[in-house]
mmCIF file of C-alpha atoms in Angstrom:
data_model
loop_
_atom_site.group_PDB
_atom_site.id
_atom_site.type_symbol
_atom_site.label_atom_id
_atom_site.label_comp_id
_atom_site.label_asym_id
_atom_site.label_seq_id
_atom_site.Cartn_x
_atom_site.Cartn_y
_atom_site.Cartn_z
ATOM 1 C CA TRP A 22 74.838 46.153 -34.439
ATOM 2 C CA LEU A 23 78.705 46.540 -34.433
ATOM 3 C CA ALA A 24 78.760 49.088 -37.232
ATOM 4 C CA GLU A 25 76.100 51.214 -35.231
ATOM 5 C CA ARG A 26 78.230 50.902 -31.690
ATOM 6 C CA LEU A 27 81.628 52.169 -33.468
ATOM 7 C CA THR A 28 79.599 55.242 -35.447
ATOM 8 C CA THR A 29 78.887 56.611 -31.978
ATOM 9 C CA MET A 30 82.251 55.769 -30.266
ATOM 10 C CA ASP A 31 84.436 59.117 -29.546
ATOM 11 C CA ASP A 32 87.785 57.016 -29.202
ATOM 12 C CA TRP A 33 89.327 57.752 -32.913
ATOM 13 C CA TYR A 34 91.919 55.523 -31.714
ATOM 14 C CA THR A 35 90.087 52.573 -32.093
ATOM 15 C CA ILE A 36 91.180 49.700 -33.867
ATOM 16 C CA LEU A 37 88.539 47.562 -35.574
ATOM 17 C CA LEU A 38 89.667 43.831 -36.898
ATOM 18 C CA ILE A 39 87.443 42.639 -39.370
ATOM 19 C CA ILE A 40 87.259 39.239 -40.975
ATOM 20 C CA ILE A 41 86.350 40.219 -43.870
ATOM 21 C CA PHE A 42 86.208 36.978 -46.307
ATOM 22 C CA PHE A 43 84.467 37.867 -49.258
ATOM 23 C CA VAL A 44 85.901 35.457 -51.388
ATOM 24 C CA PHE A 45 82.961 34.925 -53.961
ATOM 25 C CA PRO A 46 80.902 33.541 -51.387
ATOM 26 C CA LEU A 47 77.803 32.405 -53.307
ATOM 27 C CA ILE A 48 79.834 31.166 -55.735
ATOM 28 C CA GLN A 49 82.290 29.237 -53.621
ATOM 29 C CA GLN A 50 79.029 27.691 -52.128
ATOM 30 C CA VAL A 51 77.150 26.705 -55.365
ATOM 31 C CA LEU A 52 80.382 25.413 -56.934
ATOM 32 C CA GLU A 53 81.762 23.433 -53.365
ATOM 33 C CA LYS A 54 78.168 21.553 -53.218
ATOM 34 C CA MET A 55 77.624 21.023 -57.596
ATOM 35 C CA SER A 56 81.360 19.642 -56.972
ATOM 36 C CA LYS A 57 80.107 16.880 -55.375
ATOM 37 C CA LYS A 58 77.055 16.377 -56.933
ATOM 38 C CA ASP A 59 78.190 17.135 -60.394
ATOM 39 C CA PRO A 60 81.868 18.123 -60.629
ATOM 40 C CA GLU A 61 82.282 17.868 -64.666
ATOM 41 C CA ASN A 62 79.280 20.239 -65.053
ATOM 42 C CA LEU A 63 79.944 23.528 -62.642
ATOM 43 C CA PRO A 64 79.315 27.236 -63.474
ATOM 44 C CA GLU A 65 81.872 29.348 -64.814
ATOM 45 C CA PRO A 66 82.574 31.680 -62.073
ATOM 46 C CA LYS A 67 83.631 35.078 -63.843
ATOM 47 C CA TRP A 68 84.767 39.111 -62.630
ATOM 48 C CA PRO A 69 83.239 40.841 -63.529
ATOM 49 C CA GLY A 70 79.641 39.018 -64.922
ATOM 50 C CA GLN A 71 76.873 37.510 -64.977
ATOM 51 C CA VAL A 72 76.683 34.572 -62.062
ATOM 52 C CA GLY A 73 73.286 32.939 -61.674
ATOM 53 C CA ASP A 74 70.746 35.811 -61.032
ATOM 54 C CA ARG A 75 73.778 38.366 -60.024
ATOM 55 C CA TYR A 76 75.946 40.569 -61.362
ATOM 56 C CA LEU A 77 79.019 40.306 -60.331
ATOM 57 C CA SER A 78 81.422 43.776 -60.429
ATOM 58 C CA ARG A 79 83.339 45.948 -58.128
ATOM 59 C CA ALA A 80 80.681 48.434 -57.916
ATOM 60 C CA LEU A 81 79.455 44.953 -55.676
ATOM 61 C CA LEU A 82 82.483 45.105 -53.691
ATOM 62 C CA GLU A 83 82.112 48.467 -52.929
ATOM 63 C CA GLU A 84 78.718 48.511 -51.511
ATOM 64 C CA TYR A 85 79.665 45.232 -49.490
ATOM 65 C CA TYR A 86 82.244 47.100 -47.962
ATOM 66 C CA LYS A 87 80.490 50.342 -47.637
ATOM 67 C CA PRO A 88 79.421 50.437 -43.814
ATOM 68 C CA TRP A 89 83.312 49.867 -42.978
ATOM 69 C CA ILE A 90 84.223 52.675 -45.363
ATOM 70 C CA ASP A 91 82.122 54.525 -43.670
ATOM 71 C CA LEU A 92 84.085 53.818 -40.523
ATOM 72 C CA VAL A 93 87.128 54.749 -41.978
ATOM 73 C CA GLN A 94 86.267 58.231 -43.208
ATOM 74 C CA GLN A 95 85.054 58.295 -39.449
ATOM 75 C CA GLY A 96 88.302 57.826 -38.290
ATOM 76 C CA VAL A 97 88.016 54.369 -36.935
ATOM 77 C CA GLY A 98 91.262 51.788 -38.807
ATOM 78 C CA VAL A 99 89.885 49.137 -40.396
ATOM 79 C CA HIS A 100 92.147 45.586 -40.832
ATOM 80 C CA CYS A 101 90.797 42.880 -42.941
ATOM 81 C CA GLY A 102 92.284 39.488 -41.293
ATOM 82 C CA GLU A 103 91.481 37.457 -44.498
ATOM 83 C CA CYS A 104 91.894 37.729 -47.468
ATOM 84 C CA GLY A 105 92.421 35.258 -50.400
ATOM 85 C CA CYS A 106 89.744 33.413 -52.772
ATOM 86 C CA TRP A 107 89.315 29.038 -52.948
ATOM 87 C CA ASN A 108 92.643 27.768 -55.270
ATOM 88 C CA LYS A 109 89.934 26.330 -57.756
ATOM 89 C CA THR A 110 87.952 29.867 -59.039
ATOM 90 C CA PRO A 111 90.471 30.374 -61.990
ATOM 91 C CA HIS A 112 93.306 32.489 -61.593
ATOM 92 C CA HIS A 113 92.805 34.907 -64.005
ATOM 93 C CA VAL A 114 88.888 35.128 -62.755
ATOM 94 C CA PHE A 115 90.828 34.707 -58.735
ATOM 95 C CA LEU A 116 93.005 37.891 -60.344
ATOM 96 C CA ALA A 117 90.815 40.556 -61.600
ATOM 97 C CA TRP A 118 88.492 40.200 -58.417
ATOM 98 C CA PHE A 119 92.031 40.225 -56.395
ATOM 99 C CA THR A 120 93.023 43.146 -58.034
ATOM 100 C CA ASP A 121 89.425 45.299 -57.198
ATOM 101 C CA VAL A 122 89.393 43.803 -53.702
ATOM 102 C CA LEU A 123 93.017 45.233 -53.046
ATOM 103 C CA ASP A 124 92.269 48.594 -54.932
ATOM 104 C CA ILE A 125 89.051 49.168 -52.516
ATOM 105 C CA LEU A 126 90.655 48.738 -49.651
ATOM 106 C CA HIS A 127 94.018 50.368 -50.097
ATOM 107 C CA GLN A 128 92.122 53.434 -51.724
ATOM 108 C CA ASN A 129 89.703 53.262 -48.467
ATOM 109 C CA LYS A 130 92.985 53.494 -46.374
ATOM 110 C CA PHE A 131 91.942 49.720 -44.980
ATOM 111 C CA GLY A 132 94.756 47.352 -43.667
ATOM 112 C CA PHE A 133 94.872 43.381 -45.386
ATOM 113 C CA ALA A 134 96.814 40.214 -45.128
ATOM 114 C CA LEU A 135 96.712 37.325 -47.383
ATOM 115 C CA TRP A 136 94.661 34.217 -45.299
ATOM 116 C CA GLU A 137 98.392 32.237 -45.642
ATOM 117 C CA PHE A 138 101.517 32.974 -47.145
ATOM 118 C CA LYS A 139 102.070 29.330 -48.417
ATOM 119 C CA GLY A 140 99.565 26.273 -48.982
ATOM 120 C CA SER A 141 96.173 26.993 -51.198
ATOM 121 C CA PHE A 142 95.650 30.869 -50.389
ATOM 122 C CA GLY A 143 98.978 31.046 -50.347
ATOM 123 C CA ILE A 144 101.779 33.219 -53.038
ATOM 124 C CA LEU A 145 103.503 29.570 -52.409
ATOM 125 C CA ASP A 146 102.120 26.059 -52.940
ATOM 126 C CA SER A 147 98.812 26.840 -53.912
ATOM 127 C CA GLY A 148 97.833 24.066 -55.253
ATOM 128 C CA ARG A 149 95.996 25.765 -58.625
ATOM 129 C CA THR A 150 96.530 23.917 -61.577
ATOM 130 C CA ASP A 151 96.510 27.003 -64.102
ATOM 131 C CA VAL A 152 99.244 29.264 -62.948
ATOM 132 C CA ALA A 153 102.565 29.194 -64.524
ATOM 133 C CA TYR A 154 104.383 28.471 -61.524
ATOM 134 C CA GLU A 155 108.445 30.080 -60.803
ATOM 135 C CA ASP A 156 111.056 28.019 -58.671
ATOM 136 C CA TRP A 157 111.342 29.476 -55.204
ATOM 137 C CA HIS A 158 113.820 27.587 -52.870
ATOM 138 C CA GLY A 159 112.046 24.937 -53.712
ATOM 139 C CA HIS A 160 108.115 26.107 -53.840
ATOM 140 C CA LYS A 161 105.997 26.609 -56.224
ATOM 141 C CA LEU A 162 105.798 30.600 -56.165
ATOM 142 C CA ASP A 163 102.421 32.646 -57.889
ATOM 143 C CA ARG A 164 104.929 35.567 -59.444
ATOM 144 C CA LYS A 165 101.693 37.138 -60.772
ATOM 145 C CA LEU A 166 99.694 37.246 -56.786
ATOM 146 C CA LEU A 167 102.646 38.312 -55.717
ATOM 147 C CA SER A 168 103.236 41.065 -58.040
ATOM 148 C CA LEU A 169 99.794 42.112 -57.619
ATOM 149 C CA LEU A 170 100.630 42.456 -53.599
ATOM 150 C CA GLN A 171 103.503 44.383 -54.218
ATOM 151 C CA LYS A 172 101.205 47.142 -55.933
ATOM 152 C CA TYR A 173 99.696 47.207 -52.658
#
């Protein structure tokens, strides 16, 4: 409904704030439910890769973002206000997925913001157990995530 309404607006300076939380929504929900029931046998998250009956890939992301890409092509500003990933997702999987996300956002001139600077979705003190942190003024810095963000 929103996309249809905005594509007919004459105001080329309209800014659309989109809260796109495409953070492995299917995987995250499954993992959170399964972690309570059977934490020792969680499915392995993959990016790209087959998870259940879906192949998760950049093409899937491009399809997901297509309505907003179409708006940008009509002159509507788009901002993805909540980016990030569940800190229980393996770091290498998160970085591979987030590289695709950020590249798509950048190529299509979307603005974006990380969910948080410090905390489970941030570059500081995320609580991930599979990151080689760097000390930064007494905080645990995820240098790989920071370096990725600096590219965009």
